[in-house]
Structures are given as structure tokens and as C-alpha cells.
GROMACS .gro file of C-alpha atoms in nm:
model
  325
    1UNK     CA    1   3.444   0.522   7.741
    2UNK     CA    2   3.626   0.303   7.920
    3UNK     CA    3   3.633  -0.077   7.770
    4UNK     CA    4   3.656  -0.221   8.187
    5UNK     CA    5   3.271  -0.110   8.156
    6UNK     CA    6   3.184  -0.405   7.955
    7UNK     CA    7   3.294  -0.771   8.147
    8UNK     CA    8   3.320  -0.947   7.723
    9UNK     CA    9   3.389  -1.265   7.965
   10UNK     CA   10   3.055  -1.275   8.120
   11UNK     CA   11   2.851  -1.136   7.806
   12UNK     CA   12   3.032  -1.294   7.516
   13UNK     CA   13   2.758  -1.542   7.497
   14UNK     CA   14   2.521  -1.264   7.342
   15UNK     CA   15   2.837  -1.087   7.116
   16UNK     CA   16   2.940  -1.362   6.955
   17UNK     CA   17   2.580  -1.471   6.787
   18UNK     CA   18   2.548  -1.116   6.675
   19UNK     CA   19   2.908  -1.081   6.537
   20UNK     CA   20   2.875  -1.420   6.353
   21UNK     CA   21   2.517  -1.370   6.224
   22UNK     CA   22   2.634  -1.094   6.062
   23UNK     CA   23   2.925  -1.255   5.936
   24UNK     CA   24   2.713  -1.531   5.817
   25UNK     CA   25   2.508  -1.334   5.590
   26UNK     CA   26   2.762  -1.073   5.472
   27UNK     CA   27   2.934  -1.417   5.310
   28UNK     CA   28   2.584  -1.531   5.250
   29UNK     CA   29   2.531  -1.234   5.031
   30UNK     CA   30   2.817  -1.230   4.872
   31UNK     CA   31   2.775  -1.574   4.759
   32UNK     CA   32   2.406  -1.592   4.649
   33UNK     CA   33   2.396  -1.204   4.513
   34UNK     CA   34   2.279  -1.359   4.206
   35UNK     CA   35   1.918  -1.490   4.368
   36UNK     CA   36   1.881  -1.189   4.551
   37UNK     CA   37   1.888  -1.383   4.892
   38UNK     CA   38   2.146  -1.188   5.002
   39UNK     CA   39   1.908  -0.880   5.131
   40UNK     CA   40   1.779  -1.047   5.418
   41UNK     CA   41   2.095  -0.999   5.545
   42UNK     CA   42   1.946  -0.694   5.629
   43UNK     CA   43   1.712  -0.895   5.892
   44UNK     CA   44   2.104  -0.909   6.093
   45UNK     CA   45   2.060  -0.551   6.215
   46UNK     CA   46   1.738  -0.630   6.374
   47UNK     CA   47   1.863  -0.953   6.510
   48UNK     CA   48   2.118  -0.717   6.674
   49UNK     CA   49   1.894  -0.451   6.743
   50UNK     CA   50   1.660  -0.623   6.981
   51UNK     CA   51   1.967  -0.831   7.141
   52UNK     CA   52   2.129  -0.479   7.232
   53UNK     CA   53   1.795  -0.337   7.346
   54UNK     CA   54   1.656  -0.641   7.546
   55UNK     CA   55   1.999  -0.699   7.733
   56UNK     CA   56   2.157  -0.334   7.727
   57UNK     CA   57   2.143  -0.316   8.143
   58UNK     CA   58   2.369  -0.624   8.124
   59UNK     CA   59   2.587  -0.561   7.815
   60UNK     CA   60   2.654  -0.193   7.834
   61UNK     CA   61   2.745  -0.017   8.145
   62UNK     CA   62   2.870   0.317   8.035
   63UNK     CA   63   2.556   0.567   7.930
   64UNK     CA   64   2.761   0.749   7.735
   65UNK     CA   65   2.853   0.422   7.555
   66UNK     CA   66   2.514   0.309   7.551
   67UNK     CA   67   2.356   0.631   7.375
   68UNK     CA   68   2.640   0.575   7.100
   69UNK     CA   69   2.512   0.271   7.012
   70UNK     CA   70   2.204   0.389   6.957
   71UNK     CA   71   2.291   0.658   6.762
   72UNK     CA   72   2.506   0.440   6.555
   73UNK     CA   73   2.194   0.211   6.529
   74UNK     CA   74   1.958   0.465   6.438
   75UNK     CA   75   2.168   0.564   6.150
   76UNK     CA   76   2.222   0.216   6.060
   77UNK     CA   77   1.852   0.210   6.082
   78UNK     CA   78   1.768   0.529   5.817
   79UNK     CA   79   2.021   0.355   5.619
   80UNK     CA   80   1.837   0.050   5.583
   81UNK     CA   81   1.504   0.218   5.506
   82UNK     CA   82   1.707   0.443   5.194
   83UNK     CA   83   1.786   0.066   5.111
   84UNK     CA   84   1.452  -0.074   5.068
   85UNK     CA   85   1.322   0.231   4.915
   86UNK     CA   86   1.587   0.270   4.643
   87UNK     CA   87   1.534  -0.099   4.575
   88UNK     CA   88   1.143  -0.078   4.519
   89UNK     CA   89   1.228   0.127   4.212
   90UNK     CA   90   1.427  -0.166   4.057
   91UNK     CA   91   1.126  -0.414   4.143
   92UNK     CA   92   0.812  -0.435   4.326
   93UNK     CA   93   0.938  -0.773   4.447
   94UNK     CA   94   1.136  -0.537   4.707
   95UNK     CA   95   0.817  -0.400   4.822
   96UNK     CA   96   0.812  -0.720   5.050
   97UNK     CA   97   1.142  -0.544   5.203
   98UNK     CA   98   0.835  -0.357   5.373
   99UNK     CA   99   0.807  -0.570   5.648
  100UNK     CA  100   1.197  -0.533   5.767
  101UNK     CA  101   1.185  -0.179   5.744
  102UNK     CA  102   0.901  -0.237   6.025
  103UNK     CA  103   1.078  -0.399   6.227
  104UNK     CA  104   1.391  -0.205   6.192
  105UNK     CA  105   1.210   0.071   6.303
  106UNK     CA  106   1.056  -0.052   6.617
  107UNK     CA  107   1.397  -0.243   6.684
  108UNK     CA  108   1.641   0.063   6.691
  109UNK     CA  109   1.472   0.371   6.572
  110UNK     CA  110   1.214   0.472   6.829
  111UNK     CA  111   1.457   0.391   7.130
  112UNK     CA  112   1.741   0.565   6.963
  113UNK     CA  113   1.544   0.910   6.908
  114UNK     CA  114   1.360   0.871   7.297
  115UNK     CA  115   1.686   0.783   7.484
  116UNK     CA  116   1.651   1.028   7.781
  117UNK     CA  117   2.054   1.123   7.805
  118UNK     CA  118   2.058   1.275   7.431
  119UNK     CA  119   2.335   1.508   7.565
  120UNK     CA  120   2.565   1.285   7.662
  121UNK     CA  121   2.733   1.219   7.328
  122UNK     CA  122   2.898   1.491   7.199
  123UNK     CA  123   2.835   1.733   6.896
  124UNK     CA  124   3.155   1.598   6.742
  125UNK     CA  125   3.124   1.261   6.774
  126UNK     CA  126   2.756   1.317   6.660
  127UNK     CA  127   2.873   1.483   6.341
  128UNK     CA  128   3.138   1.201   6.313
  129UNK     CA  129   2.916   0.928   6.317
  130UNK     CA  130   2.677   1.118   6.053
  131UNK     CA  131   2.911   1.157   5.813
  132UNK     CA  132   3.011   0.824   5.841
  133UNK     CA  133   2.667   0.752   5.758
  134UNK     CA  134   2.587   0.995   5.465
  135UNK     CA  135   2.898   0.826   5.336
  136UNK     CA  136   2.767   0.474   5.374
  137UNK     CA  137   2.463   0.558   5.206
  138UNK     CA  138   2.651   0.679   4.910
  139UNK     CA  139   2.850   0.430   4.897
  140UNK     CA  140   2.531   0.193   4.867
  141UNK     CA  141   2.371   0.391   4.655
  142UNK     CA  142   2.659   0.382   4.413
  143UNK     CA  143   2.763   0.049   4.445
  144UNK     CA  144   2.409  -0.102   4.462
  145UNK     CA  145   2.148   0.154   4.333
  146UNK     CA  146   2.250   0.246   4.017
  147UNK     CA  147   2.439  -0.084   3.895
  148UNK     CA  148   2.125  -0.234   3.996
  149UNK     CA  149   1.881   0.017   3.763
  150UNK     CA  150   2.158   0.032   3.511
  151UNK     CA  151   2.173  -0.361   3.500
  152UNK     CA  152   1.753  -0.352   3.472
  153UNK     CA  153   1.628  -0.102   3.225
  154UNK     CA  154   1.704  -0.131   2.872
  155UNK     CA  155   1.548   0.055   2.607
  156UNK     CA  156   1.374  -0.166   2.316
  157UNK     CA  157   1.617  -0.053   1.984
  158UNK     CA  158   1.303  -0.047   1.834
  159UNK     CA  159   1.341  -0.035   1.368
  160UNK     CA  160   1.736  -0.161   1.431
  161UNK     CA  161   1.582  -0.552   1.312
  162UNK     CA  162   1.636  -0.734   1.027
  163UNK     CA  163   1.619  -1.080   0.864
  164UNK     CA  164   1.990  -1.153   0.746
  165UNK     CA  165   2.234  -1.127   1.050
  166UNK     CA  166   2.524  -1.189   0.822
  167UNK     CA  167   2.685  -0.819   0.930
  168UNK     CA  168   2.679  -0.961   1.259
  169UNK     CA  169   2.802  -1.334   1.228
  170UNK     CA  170   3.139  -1.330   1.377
  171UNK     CA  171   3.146  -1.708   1.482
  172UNK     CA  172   2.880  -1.985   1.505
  173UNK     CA  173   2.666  -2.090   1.831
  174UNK     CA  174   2.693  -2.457   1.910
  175UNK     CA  175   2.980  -2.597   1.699
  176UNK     CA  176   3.218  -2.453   1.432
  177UNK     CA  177   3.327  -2.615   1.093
  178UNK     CA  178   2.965  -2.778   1.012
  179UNK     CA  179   2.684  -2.694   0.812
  180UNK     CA  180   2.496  -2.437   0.986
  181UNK     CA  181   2.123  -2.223   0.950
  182UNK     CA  182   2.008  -1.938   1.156
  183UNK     CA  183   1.923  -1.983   1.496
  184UNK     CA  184   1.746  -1.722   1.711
  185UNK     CA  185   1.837  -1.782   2.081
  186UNK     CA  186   1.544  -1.678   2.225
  187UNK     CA  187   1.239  -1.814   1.975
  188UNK     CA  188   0.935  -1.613   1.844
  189UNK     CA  189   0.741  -1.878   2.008
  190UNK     CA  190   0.871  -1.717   2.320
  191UNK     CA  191   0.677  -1.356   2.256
  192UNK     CA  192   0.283  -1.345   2.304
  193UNK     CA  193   0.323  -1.051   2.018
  194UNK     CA  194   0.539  -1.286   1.807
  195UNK     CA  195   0.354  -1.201   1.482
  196UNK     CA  196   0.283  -0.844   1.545
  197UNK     CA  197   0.638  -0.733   1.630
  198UNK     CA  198   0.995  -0.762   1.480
  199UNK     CA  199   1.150  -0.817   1.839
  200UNK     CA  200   1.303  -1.174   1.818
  201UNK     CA  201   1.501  -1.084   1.517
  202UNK     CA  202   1.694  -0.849   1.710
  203UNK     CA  203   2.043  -0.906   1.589
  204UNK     CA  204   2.160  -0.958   1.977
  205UNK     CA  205   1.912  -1.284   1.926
  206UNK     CA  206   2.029  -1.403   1.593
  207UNK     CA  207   2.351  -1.611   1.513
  208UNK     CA  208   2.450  -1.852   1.321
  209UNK     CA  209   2.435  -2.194   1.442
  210UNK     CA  210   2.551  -2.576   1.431
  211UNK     CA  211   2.236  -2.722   1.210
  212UNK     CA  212   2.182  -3.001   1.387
  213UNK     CA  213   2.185  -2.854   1.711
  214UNK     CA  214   1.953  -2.591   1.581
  215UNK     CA  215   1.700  -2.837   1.466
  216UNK     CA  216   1.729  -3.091   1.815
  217UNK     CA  217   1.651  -2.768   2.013
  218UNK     CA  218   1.372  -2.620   1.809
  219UNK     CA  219   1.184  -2.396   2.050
  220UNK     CA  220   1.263  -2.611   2.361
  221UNK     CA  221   1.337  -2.428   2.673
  222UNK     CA  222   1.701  -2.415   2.803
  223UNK     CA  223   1.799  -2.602   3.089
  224UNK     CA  224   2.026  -2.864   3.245
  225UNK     CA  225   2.021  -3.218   3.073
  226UNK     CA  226   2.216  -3.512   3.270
  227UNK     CA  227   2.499  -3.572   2.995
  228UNK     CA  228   2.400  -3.940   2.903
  229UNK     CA  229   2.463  -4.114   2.549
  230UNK     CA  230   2.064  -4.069   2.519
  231UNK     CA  231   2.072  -3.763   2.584
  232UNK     CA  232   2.349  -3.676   2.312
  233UNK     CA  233   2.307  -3.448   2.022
  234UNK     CA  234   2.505  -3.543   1.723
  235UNK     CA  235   2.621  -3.394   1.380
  236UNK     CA  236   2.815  -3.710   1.273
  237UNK     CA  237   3.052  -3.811   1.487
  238UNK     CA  238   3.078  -3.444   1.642
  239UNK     CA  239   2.842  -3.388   1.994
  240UNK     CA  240   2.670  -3.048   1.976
  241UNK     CA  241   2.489  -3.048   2.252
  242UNK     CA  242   2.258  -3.232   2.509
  243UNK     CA  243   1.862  -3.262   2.468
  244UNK     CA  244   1.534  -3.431   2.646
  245UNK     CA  245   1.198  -3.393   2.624
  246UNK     CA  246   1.166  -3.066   2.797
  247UNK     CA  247   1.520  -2.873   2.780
  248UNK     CA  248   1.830  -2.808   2.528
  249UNK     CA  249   2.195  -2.774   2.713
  250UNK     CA  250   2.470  -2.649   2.470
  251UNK     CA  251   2.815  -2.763   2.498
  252UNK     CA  252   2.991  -2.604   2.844
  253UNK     CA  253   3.186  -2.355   2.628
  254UNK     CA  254   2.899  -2.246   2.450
  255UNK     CA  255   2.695  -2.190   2.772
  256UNK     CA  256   2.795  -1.822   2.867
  257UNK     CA  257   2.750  -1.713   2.480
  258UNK     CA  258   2.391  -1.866   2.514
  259UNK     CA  259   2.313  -1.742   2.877
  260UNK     CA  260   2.430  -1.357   2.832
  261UNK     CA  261   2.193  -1.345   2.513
  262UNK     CA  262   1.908  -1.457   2.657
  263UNK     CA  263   1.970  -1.242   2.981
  264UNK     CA  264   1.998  -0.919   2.729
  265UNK     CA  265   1.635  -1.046   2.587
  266UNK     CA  266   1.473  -1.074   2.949
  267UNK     CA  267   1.581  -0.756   3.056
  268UNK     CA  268   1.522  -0.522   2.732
  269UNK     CA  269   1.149  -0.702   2.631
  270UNK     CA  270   0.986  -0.890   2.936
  271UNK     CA  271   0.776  -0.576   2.939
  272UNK     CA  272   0.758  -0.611   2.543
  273UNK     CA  273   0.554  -0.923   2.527
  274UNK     CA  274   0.842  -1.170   2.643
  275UNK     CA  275   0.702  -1.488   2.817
  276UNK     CA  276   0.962  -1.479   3.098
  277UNK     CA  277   0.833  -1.822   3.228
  278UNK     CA  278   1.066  -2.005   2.987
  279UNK     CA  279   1.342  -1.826   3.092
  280UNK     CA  280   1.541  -1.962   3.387
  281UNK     CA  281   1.727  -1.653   3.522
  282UNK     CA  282   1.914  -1.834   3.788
  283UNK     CA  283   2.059  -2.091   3.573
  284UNK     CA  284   2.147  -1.859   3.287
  285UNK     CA  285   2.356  -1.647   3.550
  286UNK     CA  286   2.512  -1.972   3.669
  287UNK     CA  287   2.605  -2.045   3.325
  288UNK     CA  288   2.733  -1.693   3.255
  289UNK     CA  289   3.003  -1.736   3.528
  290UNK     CA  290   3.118  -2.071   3.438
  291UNK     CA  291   3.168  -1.955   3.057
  292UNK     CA  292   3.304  -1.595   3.045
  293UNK     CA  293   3.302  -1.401   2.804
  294UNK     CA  294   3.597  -1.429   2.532
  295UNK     CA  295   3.763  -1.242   2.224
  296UNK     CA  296   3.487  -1.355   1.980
  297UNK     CA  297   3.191  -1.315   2.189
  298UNK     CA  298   3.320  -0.923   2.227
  299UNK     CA  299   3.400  -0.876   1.823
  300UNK     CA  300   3.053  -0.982   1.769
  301UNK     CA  301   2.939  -0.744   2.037
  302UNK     CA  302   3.135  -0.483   1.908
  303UNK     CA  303   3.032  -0.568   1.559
  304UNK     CA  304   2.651  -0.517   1.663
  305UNK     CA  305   2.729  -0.178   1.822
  306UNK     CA  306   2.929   0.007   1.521
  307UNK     CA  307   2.651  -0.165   1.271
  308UNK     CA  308   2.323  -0.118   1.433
  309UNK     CA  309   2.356   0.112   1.719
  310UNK     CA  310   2.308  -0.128   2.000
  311UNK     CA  311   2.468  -0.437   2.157
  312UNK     CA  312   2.446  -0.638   2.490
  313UNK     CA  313   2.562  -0.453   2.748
  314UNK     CA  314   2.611  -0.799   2.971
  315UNK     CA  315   2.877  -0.896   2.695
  316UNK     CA  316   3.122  -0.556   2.781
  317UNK     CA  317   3.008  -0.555   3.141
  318UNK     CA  318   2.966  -0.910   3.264
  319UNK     CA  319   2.940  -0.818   3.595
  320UNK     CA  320   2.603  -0.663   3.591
  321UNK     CA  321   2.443  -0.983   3.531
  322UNK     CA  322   2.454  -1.000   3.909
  323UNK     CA  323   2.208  -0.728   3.959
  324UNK     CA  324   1.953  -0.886   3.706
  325UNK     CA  325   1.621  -0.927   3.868
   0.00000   0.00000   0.00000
């Protein structure tokens, strides 16, 4: 194809809002991955699928040229359905995806398999262009998919409980050096099957904490607190933390410690009798990144695995947090 057969002068006016809405919410993704916005970036390809197919007399002159974007499209297409598909397995939230895959397909797939010169484009670059597809889709499935599933199932270590963490106390939650009493991160008040099960004393769940911390937070919910002098938790002259009437906030370098914990609880028992109403996912991710994880929060980890069999997998991989729904 020859690139005379497009005038970009005259028709830039319809490239340049496809190219940058895509742009917009590949960034958009990247940024936001973490509230699972960043899929209706997906709504891009039919944004540029109907631009393409209401103004391909005036955009594309060649035929040849013109049937190669729609092959390309109609891959891109199949690729996007895989997508939606392979994501209703990690949660029927994605089963709202539904709707783009229906407009996907009317978009780009019915015009790509009707176009009436289907021999124009070659067997090789045909072949070419599937490949590069196949490829794509393995790439997504590897890179999304199964980080995704991984990052979402957990088995429930089921008889690995017990009452007395003290195999497992490597450092103490809130504030070091001061009296301190067991604190379970996420509360039995939390679990409708509190009484009946042994799940909150999973040893993930159970440190060692700053005792006046402990007792200002009780059962509250965590959250963000405004950091005023009223708001202040103290253990003599030491702060511990941040409280009101509704939410606890630890100390900013106790934040990640807190958040990964109570991310490991959501995803092994919200289908275990885990009220996942007081649990703010997007906040605890959000507090996750802005307190990584350090040398003691991974001895502990690795103290849990060698003792009991199981630890938090969000502690020695971080970065699945991300795919948390």
C-alpha cells in the first residue's frame, strides 16, 4: 500500500481522537488498575471501530489497505471477547463486560468477516497478522489471566489456627517498645460465623500490638481519619495512631503492614463468612503502595510459612494486590 492513498492532512481530524483516546485510557489503566476502571479502556476499540467504519470511503483509499484493517480489527475484536470471558471467571462483576463484547461485535466483527474483497490480502500477511494475534492473546492471558486468578483464590488453611501467636510475633503492629496485648487485624466481629469457626485467629490475622492502640480501635472499621490533636491516639507521650467515631488509621509506616493483612483475609474468607462491607479494598491497596513491604514484615511472613504451612502471599508478591477484586 502506498501511504499517498491516505491525504493525513485532510483526515487528521478523525486520527488524532482515536490515537489519543486510546492513549488516554492505556495511561488511564495503568493508573487506576487498582479499581478496575481501567477495562473500559476496552470501550477505545469500539470508539475506533465505528470511526473507521462510518468514515472508511474518506479515510482509506487503498482496498487492499482497507481489508487489512479489518482484519486487524476483527482479531482485535476475538481478542477482546477471550478478554471478557477469561475475566468472568475471576468475578461475575465482569459479566457486565457483556455489553462491550456487543458492541465490539457489531462494530468490527460482522464487517470484517462480510468485506466483499476477502482476497485481496494475502495468505502471508493473513498468517502474519494471526500470529501476531495468538501472541497477543497469550500475552494477556499470561500477564492478566492468571495473575488475576492467582491474586483471587486462596484456599482457607483450614486446622493451621491457634490462640498464642507467639511463634509468629516477629515485631509489634502500631508502636514498638510499649506495653502491648494481642490484636487481631481483622476482628471476629467481622465474620457472621464468628463463634462457629476458628477463622479470625488465623496467625496471618494475629500480631502483637501497641495496647493502647489496640484498645482505641476495638472493632472499628479502618479508614482515613483527618490527623487532628482530637483525633490523636496516645500511649503517654508516644502517638499510636489516629481514631473517630467510625474509623481507626495507624501510623503511615504501619499502614502497608495493616492493609496487606486485611487484603490476605478478604481474599482467602469473603466466601467463608467474612462481612466484606467493612473492608475498604480501595483504600487498603492505596495504603499498601504508600507503605511497602520491609525486612520485618517478610521474617514474619516467612516465619508463618516454615511454622504453619501458610503465609500471605501479598507480603512475598506485593504486586498482586493490583489484581484483587
Amino acid at each position: 500500500m502506498n501511504i499517498k492513498d491516505i491525504d493525513f492532512k485532510k483526515y487528521r481530524m478523525w486520527f488524532i481522537p482515536i490515537v489519543g483516546f486510546l492513549l488516554f485510557w492505556t495511561i488511564f489503566g495503568a493508573i487506576t488498575i487498582d479499581y478496575r476502571w481501567w477495562w473500559l479502556s476496552f470501550l477505545s476499540i469500539t470508539l475506533s471501530s465505528f470511526t473507521l467504519e462510518l468514515y472508511k470511503d474518506q479515510i482509506i483509499k487503498s482496498p487492499l489497505f482497507h481489508q487489512r484493517v479489518r482484519y486487524i480489527l476483527g482479531w482485535i475484536s476475538f481478542i477482546s471477547v477471550i478478554f471478557i470471558i477469561l475475566a468472568c471467571f475471576i468475578s461475575l462483576w465482569w459479566l457486565f463486560g457483556g455489553l462491550i463484547i456487543t458492541f465490539i461485535i457489531i462494530g468490527t466483527w460482522g464487517s470484517f468477516i462480510n468485506e466483499s474483497d476477502e482476497n485481496l490480502l494475502p495468505t502471508r500477511e493473513k498468517k502474519i497478522i494471526s500470529y501476531s494475534g495468538l501472541g497477543f492473546l497469550l500475552l494477556l492471558i499470561g500477564l492478566f489471566f492468571i495473575p488475576s486468578y492467582v491474586a483471587n483464590n486462596h484456599k482457607n488453611p483450614k486446622d493451621r489456627f491457634g490462640t498464642d501467636p507467639s511463634a509468629v510475633l516477629s515485631y509489634v503492629l502500631y508502636e514498638e517498645g510499649l506495653p502491648t496485648n494481642k490484636e487481631h487485624v481483622v476482628p471476629k466481629s467481622w465474620f457472621s460465623n464468628g463463634d462457629n469457626t476458628n477463622y479470625f485467629n488465623d496467625y496471618v490475622n494475629m500480631m502483637n500490638a501497641n495496647e493502647a492502640a489496640n484498645s482505641a480501635r476495638a472493632n472499628l472499621r479502618l479508614g482515613n481519619v483527618r490527623k487532628t490533636e482530637a483525633n490523636k491516639v496516645w500511649d503517654g507521650n508516644v502517638l499510636v495512631g489516629y481514631k473517630n467515631d467510625k474509623y481507626f488509621m495507624p501510623l503511615d509506616k504501619y499502614k502497608g503492614d495493616v492493609a496487606r493483612i486485611v487484603i490476605y483475609m478478604y481474599v482467602t474468607y469473603k466466601n467463608d463468612g467474612l462481612d466484606v462491607r467493612y473492608i475498604n479494598l480501595s483504600l487498603m491497596k492505596k495504603w499498601s503502595r504508600q507503605d511497602p513491604v520491609d525486612q520485618k514484615e517478610k521474617k514474619r511472613n516467612n516465619d508463618i510459612l516454615n511454622q504453619k504451612g501458610h503465609n500471605n502471599k501479598f507480603v512475598s508478591n506485593p504486586w498482586l494486590i493490583g489484581f484483587v477484586v
